[in-house]
PDB file of C-alpha atoms in Angstrom:
ATOM      1  CA  MET N  54    -171.071  27.977-171.908  1.00  0.00           C
ATOM      2  CA  HIS N  55    -170.445  28.009-168.343  1.00  0.00           C
ATOM      3  CA  LEU N  56    -172.730  25.346-166.829  1.00  0.00           C
ATOM      4  CA  THR N  57    -173.032  26.244-162.746  1.00  0.00           C
ATOM      5  CA  VAL N  58    -175.507  24.613-160.241  1.00  0.00           C
ATOM      6  CA  SER N  59    -176.319  26.019-156.750  1.00  0.00           C
ATOM      7  CA  TYR N  60    -175.861  25.620-153.158  1.00  0.00           C
ATOM      8  CA  THR N  61    -179.020  24.189-153.173  1.00  0.00           C
ATOM      9  CA  ALA N  62    -177.121  21.120-155.277  1.00  0.00           C
ATOM     10  CA  VAL N  63    -174.722  20.461-153.510  1.00  0.00           C
ATOM     11  CA  ILE N  64    -176.872  20.395-150.152  1.00  0.00           C
ATOM     12  CA  LEU N  65    -178.246  17.949-151.764  1.00  0.00           C
ATOM     13  CA  LEU N  66    -175.663  15.855-151.860  1.00  0.00           C
ATOM     14  CA  ALA N  67    -173.717  16.257-148.435  1.00  0.00           C
ATOM     15  CA  ALA N  68    -177.462  14.796-147.758  1.00  0.00           C
ATOM     16  CA  ALA N  69    -177.583  11.836-149.588  1.00  0.00           C
ATOM     17  CA  LEU N  70    -174.355  10.756-148.387  1.00  0.00           C
ATOM     18  CA  PHE N  71    -175.463  11.122-144.737  1.00  0.00           C
ATOM     19  CA  VAL N  72    -177.795   9.755-145.090  1.00  0.00           C
ATOM     20  CA  ILE N  73    -176.103   6.848-146.917  1.00  0.00           C
ATOM     21  CA  GLY N  74    -173.788   6.701-144.344  1.00  0.00           C
ATOM     22  CA  LEU N  75    -176.580   6.647-141.959  1.00  0.00           C
ATOM     23  CA  TYR N  76    -178.281   3.388-143.487  1.00  0.00           C
ATOM     24  CA  GLY N  77    -174.779   1.909-143.261  1.00  0.00           C
ATOM     25  CA  VAL N  78    -174.578   2.259-139.630  1.00  0.00           C
ATOM     26  CA  LEU N  79    -178.103   0.525-139.222  1.00  0.00           C
ATOM     27  CA  VAL N  80    -177.296  -2.517-141.313  1.00  0.00           C
ATOM     28  CA  ARG N  81    -173.280  -3.474-141.596  1.00  0.00           C
ATOM     29  CA  LYS N  82    -172.707  -6.169-138.777  1.00  0.00           C
ATOM     30  CA  SER N  83    -168.875  -5.679-138.260  1.00  0.00           C
ATOM     31  CA  ALA N  84    -167.422  -2.676-136.751  1.00  0.00           C
ATOM     32  CA  ILE N  85    -165.071  -1.421-138.619  1.00  0.00           C
ATOM     33  CA  GLY N  86    -168.312  -0.793-141.747  1.00  0.00           C
ATOM     34  CA  ILE N  87    -170.044   0.936-138.296  1.00  0.00           C
ATOM     35  CA  LEU N  88    -167.080   2.835-138.651  1.00  0.00           C
ATOM     36  CA  MET N  89    -166.407   3.543-142.570  1.00  0.00           C
ATOM     37  CA  SER N  90    -170.233   4.470-142.831  1.00  0.00           C
ATOM     38  CA  LEU N  91    -169.791   7.287-139.797  1.00  0.00           C
ATOM     39  CA  GLU N  92    -166.824   8.917-142.130  1.00  0.00           C
ATOM     40  CA  LEU N  93    -168.631   9.269-144.474  1.00  0.00           C
ATOM     41  CA  MET N  94    -171.607  10.702-142.412  1.00  0.00           C
ATOM     42  CA  SER N  95    -168.512  13.583-141.286  1.00  0.00           C
ATOM     43  CA  MET N  96    -167.716  14.064-145.328  1.00  0.00           C
ATOM     44  CA  ALA N  97    -170.884  14.193-145.437  1.00  0.00           C
ATOM     45  CA  VAL N  98    -171.334  18.086-142.391  1.00  0.00           C
ATOM     46  CA  MET N  99    -167.613  19.190-143.830  1.00  0.00           C
ATOM     47  CA  ILE N 100    -168.948  19.414-147.266  1.00  0.00           C
ATOM     48  CA  ASN N 101    -171.955  21.196-146.259  1.00  0.00           C
ATOM     49  CA  LEU N 102    -169.448  23.156-143.784  1.00  0.00           C
ATOM     50  CA  ILE N 103    -167.554  24.374-147.566  1.00  0.00           C
ATOM     51  CA  THR N 104    -171.102  25.137-148.784  1.00  0.00           C
ATOM     52  CA  PHE N 105    -171.616  27.460-146.497  1.00  0.00           C
ATOM     53  CA  GLY N 106    -168.752  29.195-146.246  1.00  0.00           C
ATOM     54  CA  ARG N 107    -168.321  29.650-150.061  1.00  0.00           C
ATOM     55  CA  PHE N 108    -171.840  30.386-150.855  1.00  0.00           C
ATOM     56  CA  VAL N 109    -173.745  31.569-148.113  1.00  0.00           C
ATOM     57  CA  HIS N 110    -171.324  33.415-145.963  1.00  0.00           C
ATOM     58  CA  GLN N 111    -168.941  36.500-147.195  1.00  0.00           C
ATOM     59  CA  SER N 112    -165.488  35.352-145.869  1.00  0.00           C
ATOM     60  CA  PRO N 113    -165.274  31.067-146.608  1.00  0.00           C
ATOM     61  CA  LEU N 114    -162.920  31.715-143.761  1.00  0.00           C
ATOM     62  CA  ASN N 115    -164.811  30.411-140.840  1.00  0.00           C
ATOM     63  CA  SER N 116    -165.717  27.368-143.086  1.00  0.00           C
ATOM     64  CA  TRP N 117    -162.312  26.060-142.671  1.00  0.00           C
ATOM     65  CA  PHE N 118    -161.779  26.646-139.591  1.00  0.00           C
ATOM     66  CA  PHE N 119    -164.997  24.357-138.506  1.00  0.00           C
ATOM     67  CA  THR N 120    -163.811  22.161-140.982  1.00  0.00           C
ATOM     68  CA  VAL N 121    -160.112  21.442-140.244  1.00  0.00           C
ATOM     69  CA  PHE N 122    -161.195  21.003-136.294  1.00  0.00           C
ATOM     70  CA  LEU N 123    -164.131  18.891-137.006  1.00  0.00           C
ATOM     71  CA  MET N 124    -161.138  16.452-139.397  1.00  0.00           C
ATOM     72  CA  VAL N 125    -158.721  16.897-136.033  1.00  0.00           C
ATOM     73  CA  ILE N 126    -162.368  15.772-134.049  1.00  0.00           C
ATOM     74  CA  VAL N 127    -162.780  13.042-136.356  1.00  0.00           C
ATOM     75  CA  ALA N 128    -159.445  11.889-136.625  1.00  0.00           C
ATOM     76  CA  ALA N 129    -159.441  11.052-133.045  1.00  0.00           C
ATOM     77  CA  GLU N 130    -162.576   9.539-133.128  1.00  0.00           C
ATOM     78  CA  VAL N 131    -161.482   6.811-135.685  1.00  0.00           C
ATOM     79  CA  GLY N 132    -158.376   6.187-134.030  1.00  0.00           C
ATOM     80  CA  ILE N 133    -160.097   5.738-130.724  1.00  0.00           C
ATOM     81  CA  GLY N 134    -163.032   3.283-132.504  1.00  0.00           C
ATOM     82  CA  LEU N 135    -160.249   1.072-134.643  1.00  0.00           C
ATOM     83  CA  ALA N 136    -158.319   0.718-130.875  1.00  0.00           C
ATOM     84  CA  LEU N 137    -161.804  -0.711-129.229  1.00  0.00           C
ATOM     85  CA  VAL N 138    -162.070  -2.125-132.133  1.00  0.00           C
ATOM     86  CA  ILE N 139    -159.050  -4.711-131.853  1.00  0.00           C
ATOM     87  CA  ALA N 140    -159.058  -4.318-128.206  1.00  0.00           C
ATOM     88  CA  ILE N 141    -162.025  -6.802-128.570  1.00  0.00           C
ATOM     89  CA  TYR N 142    -160.782  -8.725-131.051  1.00  0.00           C
ATOM     90  CA  ARG N 143    -157.946  -9.979-128.950  1.00  0.00           C
ATOM     91  CA  ASN N 144    -161.002 -10.811-125.613  1.00  0.00           C
ATOM     92  CA  ASP N 145    -163.001 -12.005-127.697  1.00  0.00           C
ATOM     93  CA  ARG N 146    -162.454 -12.590-131.245  1.00  0.00           C
ATOM     94  CA  THR N 147    -165.082 -10.893-133.099  1.00  0.00           C
ATOM     95  CA  SER N 148    -165.009  -7.646-134.978  1.00  0.00           C
ATOM     96  CA  GLU N 149    -169.198  -8.382-134.956  1.00  0.00           C
ATOM     97  CA  VAL N 150    -171.320  -5.435-132.392  1.00  0.00           C
ATOM     98  CA  ASP N 151    -174.770  -8.528-132.322  1.00  0.00           C
ATOM     99  CA  ASP N 152    -172.196 -10.404-130.689  1.00  0.00           C
ATOM    100  CA  LEU N 153    -171.142  -8.253-127.860  1.00  0.00           C
ATOM    101  CA  ASP N 154    -175.078  -8.690-126.214  1.00  0.00           C
ATOM    102  CA  ARG N 155    -172.639  -9.076-122.369  1.00  0.00           C
ATOM    103  CA  LEU N 156    -174.785  -6.339-121.065  1.00  0.00           C
ATOM    104  CA  LYS N 157    -177.868  -8.085-121.973  1.00  0.00           C
ATOM    105  CA  GLY N 158    -179.262  -9.943-119.225  1.00  0.00           C
TER     106      GLY N 158
ATOM    107  CA  MET Q 185    -169.507  29.536-159.203  1.00  0.00           C
ATOM    108  CA  LEU Q 186    -169.753  25.379-159.345  1.00  0.00           C
ATOM    109  CA  ASN Q 187    -168.612  24.096-162.501  1.00  0.00           C
ATOM    110  CA  ALA Q 188    -171.653  21.653-163.752  1.00  0.00           C
ATOM    111  CA  ILE Q 189    -169.892  19.570-165.437  1.00  0.00           C
ATOM    112  CA  ALA Q 190    -167.614  18.944-162.577  1.00  0.00           C
ATOM    113  CA  PHE Q 191    -170.328  18.951-159.974  1.00  0.00           C
ATOM    114  CA  VAL Q 192    -172.249  15.717-162.133  1.00  0.00           C
ATOM    115  CA  ILE Q 193    -169.140  14.361-162.370  1.00  0.00           C
ATOM    116  CA  LEU Q 194    -167.855  14.406-158.368  1.00  0.00           C
ATOM    117  CA  GLY Q 195    -171.493  13.747-157.011  1.00  0.00           C
ATOM    118  CA  CYS Q 196    -171.814  10.813-159.445  1.00  0.00           C
ATOM    119  CA  ALA Q 197    -168.115   9.631-157.982  1.00  0.00           C
ATOM    120  CA  ILE Q 198    -169.480  10.238-154.306  1.00  0.00           C
ATOM    121  CA  ILE Q 199    -172.821   8.958-154.320  1.00  0.00           C
ATOM    122  CA  LEU Q 200    -172.045   6.176-156.470  1.00  0.00           C
ATOM    123  CA  GLY Q 201    -168.847   5.299-153.119  1.00  0.00           C
ATOM    124  CA  ALA Q 202    -170.591   5.261-150.684  1.00  0.00           C
ATOM    125  CA  PHE Q 203    -173.773   3.219-151.878  1.00  0.00           C
ATOM    126  CA  SER Q 204    -170.426   0.486-152.467  1.00  0.00           C
ATOM    127  CA  VAL Q 205    -168.955   1.042-149.491  1.00  0.00           C
ATOM    128  CA  VAL Q 206    -172.741   0.444-147.403  1.00  0.00           C
ATOM    129  CA  THR Q 207    -173.558  -2.473-149.252  1.00  0.00           C
ATOM    130  CA  VAL Q 208    -170.343  -3.732-151.116  1.00  0.00           C
ATOM    131  CA  ARG Q 209    -169.577  -7.715-148.462  1.00  0.00           C
ATOM    132  CA  ASN Q 210    -166.921  -7.706-148.457  1.00  0.00           C
ATOM    133  CA  VAL Q 211    -165.226  -5.152-146.084  1.00  0.00           C
ATOM    134  CA  MET Q 212    -161.480  -4.765-147.837  1.00  0.00           C
ATOM    135  CA  HIS Q 213    -163.218  -3.407-151.023  1.00  0.00           C
ATOM    136  CA  ALA Q 214    -165.830  -1.201-148.868  1.00  0.00           C
ATOM    137  CA  ALA Q 215    -162.197  -0.161-147.026  1.00  0.00           C
ATOM    138  CA  TYR Q 216    -161.368   0.490-151.188  1.00  0.00           C
ATOM    139  CA  TRP Q 217    -164.467   2.140-152.414  1.00  0.00           C
ATOM    140  CA  LEU Q 218    -163.918   4.357-149.021  1.00  0.00           C
ATOM    141  CA  LEU Q 219    -161.179   5.859-149.901  1.00  0.00           C
ATOM    142  CA  GLU Q 220    -161.718   6.873-153.513  1.00  0.00           C
ATOM    143  CA  VAL Q 221    -165.257   8.759-151.593  1.00  0.00           C
ATOM    144  CA  ALA Q 222    -162.515   9.902-149.882  1.00  0.00           C
ATOM    145  CA  VAL Q 223    -160.949  11.690-153.302  1.00  0.00           C
ATOM    146  CA  ALA Q 224    -164.336  12.499-154.784  1.00  0.00           C
ATOM    147  CA  VAL Q 225    -165.326  14.623-152.106  1.00  0.00           C
ATOM    148  CA  ALA Q 226    -161.405  16.799-152.339  1.00  0.00           C
ATOM    149  CA  GLY Q 227    -162.328  17.071-155.806  1.00  0.00           C
ATOM    150  CA  LEU Q 228    -165.274  18.897-154.805  1.00  0.00           C
ATOM    151  CA  TYR Q 229    -163.203  20.762-152.325  1.00  0.00           C
ATOM    152  CA  TYR Q 230    -161.361  21.871-154.865  1.00  0.00           C
ATOM    153  CA  PHE Q 231    -163.565  23.591-157.585  1.00  0.00           C
ATOM    154  CA  MET Q 232    -165.693  25.408-153.847  1.00  0.00           C
ATOM    155  CA  SER Q 233    -161.804  26.976-154.097  1.00  0.00           C
ATOM    156  CA  ALA Q 234    -161.350  24.990-151.338  1.00  0.00           C
ATOM    157  CA  GLU Q 235    -157.536  23.911-152.084  1.00  0.00           C
ATOM    158  CA  TYR Q 236    -155.901  24.178-148.597  1.00  0.00           C
ATOM    159  CA  ILE Q 237    -158.892  22.349-147.189  1.00  0.00           C
ATOM    160  CA  ALA Q 238    -159.003  19.410-150.785  1.00  0.00           C
ATOM    161  CA  ILE Q 239    -155.259  18.569-149.746  1.00  0.00           C
ATOM    162  CA  MET Q 240    -155.458  18.181-146.231  1.00  0.00           C
ATOM    163  CA  GLN Q 241    -159.064  16.186-147.644  1.00  0.00           C
ATOM    164  CA  LEU Q 242    -156.242  13.557-148.999  1.00  0.00           C
ATOM    165  CA  LEU Q 243    -154.156  13.681-146.208  1.00  0.00           C
ATOM    166  CA  ILE Q 244    -155.612  12.875-142.778  1.00  0.00           C
ATOM    167  CA  TYR Q 245    -158.569  10.739-144.377  1.00  0.00           C
ATOM    168  CA  VAL Q 246    -156.780   9.704-147.763  1.00  0.00           C
ATOM    169  CA  GLY Q 247    -153.322   8.991-146.048  1.00  0.00           C
ATOM    170  CA  ALA Q 248    -154.229   8.709-142.288  1.00  0.00           C
ATOM    171  CA  VAL Q 249    -157.185   7.332-141.576  1.00  0.00           C
ATOM    172  CA  GLY Q 250    -157.295   5.448-145.237  1.00  0.00           C
ATOM    173  CA  MET Q 251    -154.363   3.441-144.493  1.00  0.00           C
ATOM    174  CA  LEU Q 252    -156.008   2.874-140.505  1.00  0.00           C
ATOM    175  CA  VAL Q 253    -158.944   1.612-141.605  1.00  0.00           C
ATOM    176  CA  ILE Q 254    -157.226  -1.102-144.171  1.00  0.00           C
ATOM    177  CA  PHE Q 255    -154.372  -2.237-141.551  1.00  0.00           C
ATOM    178  CA  THR Q 256    -157.749  -2.937-138.891  1.00  0.00           C
ATOM    179  CA  VAL Q 257    -159.352  -4.683-141.807  1.00  0.00           C
ATOM    180  CA  MET Q 258    -156.724  -7.622-141.686  1.00  0.00           C
ATOM    181  CA  ILE Q 259    -155.467  -7.403-138.196  1.00  0.00           C
ATOM    182  CA  THR Q 260    -159.741  -8.167-137.767  1.00  0.00           C
ATOM    183  CA  GLN Q 261    -161.476  -9.999-140.448  1.00  0.00           C
ATOM    184  CA  ARG Q 262    -161.199 -13.436-140.248  1.00  0.00           C
ATOM    185  CA  SER Q 263    -164.276 -13.973-142.932  1.00  0.00           C
ATOM    186  CA  GLN Q 264    -163.513 -10.976-144.608  1.00  0.00           C
ATOM    187  CA  VAL Q 265    -167.203 -10.753-145.429  1.00  0.00           C
ATOM    188  CA  ASP Q 266    -169.316  -9.476-143.906  1.00  0.00           C
ATOM    189  CA  ASN Q 267    -172.718 -11.398-142.470  1.00  0.00           C
ATOM    190  CA  GLU Q 268    -175.693  -9.570-143.475  1.00  0.00           C
ATOM    191  CA  ARG Q 269    -178.812  -8.812-140.783  1.00  0.00           C
ATOM    192  CA  PRO Q 270    -182.143 -10.020-142.045  1.00  0.00           C
ATOM    193  CA  GLY Q 271    -183.860  -8.856-145.614  1.00  0.00           C
ATOM    194  CA  VAL Q 272    -186.670  -7.562-143.691  1.00  0.00           C
ATOM    195  CA  PHE Q 273    -184.184  -5.082-141.276  1.00  0.00           C
ATOM    196  CA  SER Q 274    -182.023  -3.539-144.039  1.00  0.00           C
ATOM    197  CA  LEU Q 275    -186.156  -2.254-145.979  1.00  0.00           C
ATOM    198  CA  PHE Q 276    -186.369  -0.621-141.902  1.00  0.00           C
ATOM    199  CA  ALA Q 277    -183.941   0.787-142.567  1.00  0.00           C
ATOM    200  CA  PHE Q 278    -183.238   1.724-145.908  1.00  0.00           C
ATOM    201  CA  ILE Q 279    -186.690   3.304-145.260  1.00  0.00           C
ATOM    202  CA  ALA Q 280    -185.713   5.458-142.183  1.00  0.00           C
ATOM    203  CA  SER Q 281    -183.670   6.788-144.432  1.00  0.00           C
ATOM    204  CA  GLY Q 282    -185.186   8.241-146.703  1.00  0.00           C
ATOM    205  CA  LEU Q 283    -187.671   9.300-144.785  1.00  0.00           C
ATOM    206  CA  LEU Q 284    -184.730  11.715-143.319  1.00  0.00           C
ATOM    207  CA  PHE Q 285    -183.647  12.166-146.618  1.00  0.00           C
ATOM    208  CA  ALA Q 286    -186.578  13.390-147.559  1.00  0.00           C
ATOM    209  CA  ALA Q 287    -187.719  15.677-145.382  1.00  0.00           C
ATOM    210  CA  ILE Q 288    -183.700  16.953-145.623  1.00  0.00           C
ATOM    211  CA  ALA Q 289    -184.480  18.214-148.982  1.00  0.00           C
ATOM    212  CA  TYR Q 290    -188.301  19.437-148.152  1.00  0.00           C
ATOM    213  CA  GLY Q 291    -185.940  21.417-145.276  1.00  0.00           C
ATOM    214  CA  VAL Q 292    -184.000  23.257-148.192  1.00  0.00           C
ATOM    215  CA  ILE Q 293    -185.997  22.993-151.117  1.00  0.00           C
ATOM    216  CA  LYS Q 294    -188.916  24.909-149.063  1.00  0.00           C
ATOM    217  CA  SER Q 295    -186.667  27.754-147.018  1.00  0.00           C
ATOM    218  CA  PRO Q 296    -185.923  31.267-148.723  1.00  0.00           C
ATOM    219  CA  SER Q 297    -182.239  31.329-151.131  1.00  0.00           C
ATOM    220  CA  LEU Q 298    -179.188  32.263-148.660  1.00  0.00           C
ATOM    221  CA  VAL Q 299    -176.984  33.291-151.070  1.00  0.00           C
ATOM    222  CA  ALA Q 300    -174.561  36.438-150.246  1.00  0.00           C
ATOM    223  CA  SER Q 301    -175.564  39.433-152.382  1.00  0.00           C
ATOM    224  CA  ALA Q 302    -171.820  40.757-152.206  1.00  0.00           C
ATOM    225  CA  PRO Q 303    -168.854  39.026-154.280  1.00  0.00           C
ATOM    226  CA  GLN Q 304    -166.488  36.784-153.030  1.00  0.00           C
ATOM    227  CA  ALA Q 305    -163.149  38.051-151.531  1.00  0.00           C
ATOM    228  CA  PRO Q 306    -160.369  35.991-152.409  1.00  0.00           C
ATOM    229  CA  MET Q 307    -159.037  33.897-149.894  1.00  0.00           C
ATOM    230  CA  SER Q 308    -155.640  33.224-149.351  1.00  0.00           C
ATOM    231  CA  LEU Q 309    -153.911  31.008-147.093  1.00  0.00           C
ATOM    232  CA  LEU Q 310    -151.945  33.550-145.564  1.00  0.00           C
ATOM    233  CA  THR Q 311    -154.806  35.605-143.315  1.00  0.00           C
ATOM    234  CA  PHE Q 312    -155.960  31.413-142.885  1.00  0.00           C
ATOM    235  CA  GLY Q 313    -152.594  30.958-140.789  1.00  0.00           C
ATOM    236  CA  GLN Q 314    -152.426  34.179-139.235  1.00  0.00           C
ATOM    237  CA  GLN Q 315    -156.050  33.722-138.074  1.00  0.00           C
ATOM    238  CA  LEU Q 316    -155.299  30.543-137.197  1.00  0.00           C
ATOM    239  CA  PHE Q 317    -152.329  31.178-134.866  1.00  0.00           C
ATOM    240  CA  SER Q 318    -153.671  35.147-133.383  1.00  0.00           C
ATOM    241  CA  THR Q 319    -154.595  34.593-129.774  1.00  0.00           C
ATOM    242  CA  ASN Q 320    -158.029  36.635-130.718  1.00  0.00           C
ATOM    243  CA  GLY Q 321    -158.332  33.923-133.515  1.00  0.00           C
ATOM    244  CA  TRP Q 322    -158.415  30.636-133.327  1.00  0.00           C
ATOM    245  CA  VAL Q 323    -155.432  29.870-131.227  1.00  0.00           C
ATOM    246  CA  LEU Q 324    -156.961  28.374-128.501  1.00  0.00           C
ATOM    247  CA  ALA Q 325    -158.909  25.214-130.073  1.00  0.00           C
ATOM    248  CA  PHE Q 326    -155.994  25.281-131.571  1.00  0.00           C
ATOM    249  CA  GLU Q 327    -154.295  23.988-128.385  1.00  0.00           C
ATOM    250  CA  ILE Q 328    -157.341  22.466-127.731  1.00  0.00           C
ATOM    251  CA  ALA Q 329    -157.433  20.359-130.797  1.00  0.00           C
ATOM    252  CA  SER Q 330    -153.426  18.917-130.003  1.00  0.00           C
ATOM    253  CA  LEU Q 331    -154.385  18.528-126.564  1.00  0.00           C
ATOM    254  CA  LEU Q 332    -157.222  15.991-128.249  1.00  0.00           C
ATOM    255  CA  LEU Q 333    -155.042  14.521-130.517  1.00  0.00           C
ATOM    256  CA  THR Q 334    -152.579  13.474-127.915  1.00  0.00           C
ATOM    257  CA  VAL Q 335    -154.936  12.182-125.305  1.00  0.00           C
ATOM    258  CA  ALA Q 336    -156.694  10.118-128.402  1.00  0.00           C
ATOM    259  CA  LEU Q 337    -153.404   8.689-129.597  1.00  0.00           C
ATOM    260  CA  VAL Q 338    -152.205   7.972-125.681  1.00  0.00           C
ATOM    261  CA  ALA Q 339    -155.445   6.272-125.490  1.00  0.00           C
ATOM    262  CA  ALA Q 340    -155.407   4.360-129.006  1.00  0.00           C
ATOM    263  CA  VAL Q 341    -152.052   2.658-127.457  1.00  0.00           C
ATOM    264  CA  TRP Q 342    -153.601   1.729-124.295  1.00  0.00           C
ATOM    265  CA  TRP Q 343    -156.231   0.586-125.827  1.00  0.00           C
ATOM    266  CA  THR Q 344    -154.549  -1.811-128.089  1.00  0.00           C
ATOM    267  CA  LYS Q 345    -151.283  -3.185-125.820  1.00  0.00           C
ATOM    268  CA  ASP Q 346    -151.209  -6.662-125.531  1.00  0.00           C
ATOM    269  CA  ARG Q 347    -152.796  -6.977-121.462  1.00  0.00           C
ATOM    270  CA  ASP Q 348    -151.422 -11.132-121.530  1.00  0.00           C
ATOM    271  CA  ASN Q 349    -147.909 -10.923-121.216  1.00  0.00           C
TER     272      ASN Q 349
END
């Protein structure tokens, strides 16, 4: 017995991961929580790329390249984001985005 | 195709872990759940015969990004507990996310099947490396990525520098 699933199921799984990340971005108050939710969303995008490369395209090579370069970009984004969180914490003694309302007027 | 038992186990691990990441109030526990999700996604890559990507996922997400997040939580979180938003806002966010998921699922299910008819060519890491560093391949993107990482490193050091003294 060798049960298999179609690529549609994997795409739906990635979509669920993406919307869970979106929910986290909307409801989290701490900036680190928002960054973690953004990472969930980027992981969903990478699952999509690998799935299409594996099941739809003839050769998965291009999906591998896209995923590796996306990982580089996400690593840079998280590094900058966390550095900004630390800088904001050093200035304002808070890492909650609701407290950063100086531009509100 | 993908083994169904492995897919169900990994899918449950991914969904439940991701839900814990966004709902657990303790930010440190959320960071641990993020590591769990990253490991489960690496397993999913492995079962989709992308072993190299699975190893890269473990190295970059679990090894580098996860540790960075945990260190930042330790540096900046005073109370460890994330404050809750009002219930109305959370409900609104839940409905918006659910609507987006419904739209995506409708599009995915209604769209015609895209599965390639020809059998998959076996993927070799040798071809991947040769394409990555060939001048008519991806070497320009590789160089731009290394430049991006350098700029990000310098910017992160500059932002976290103590400017009081």
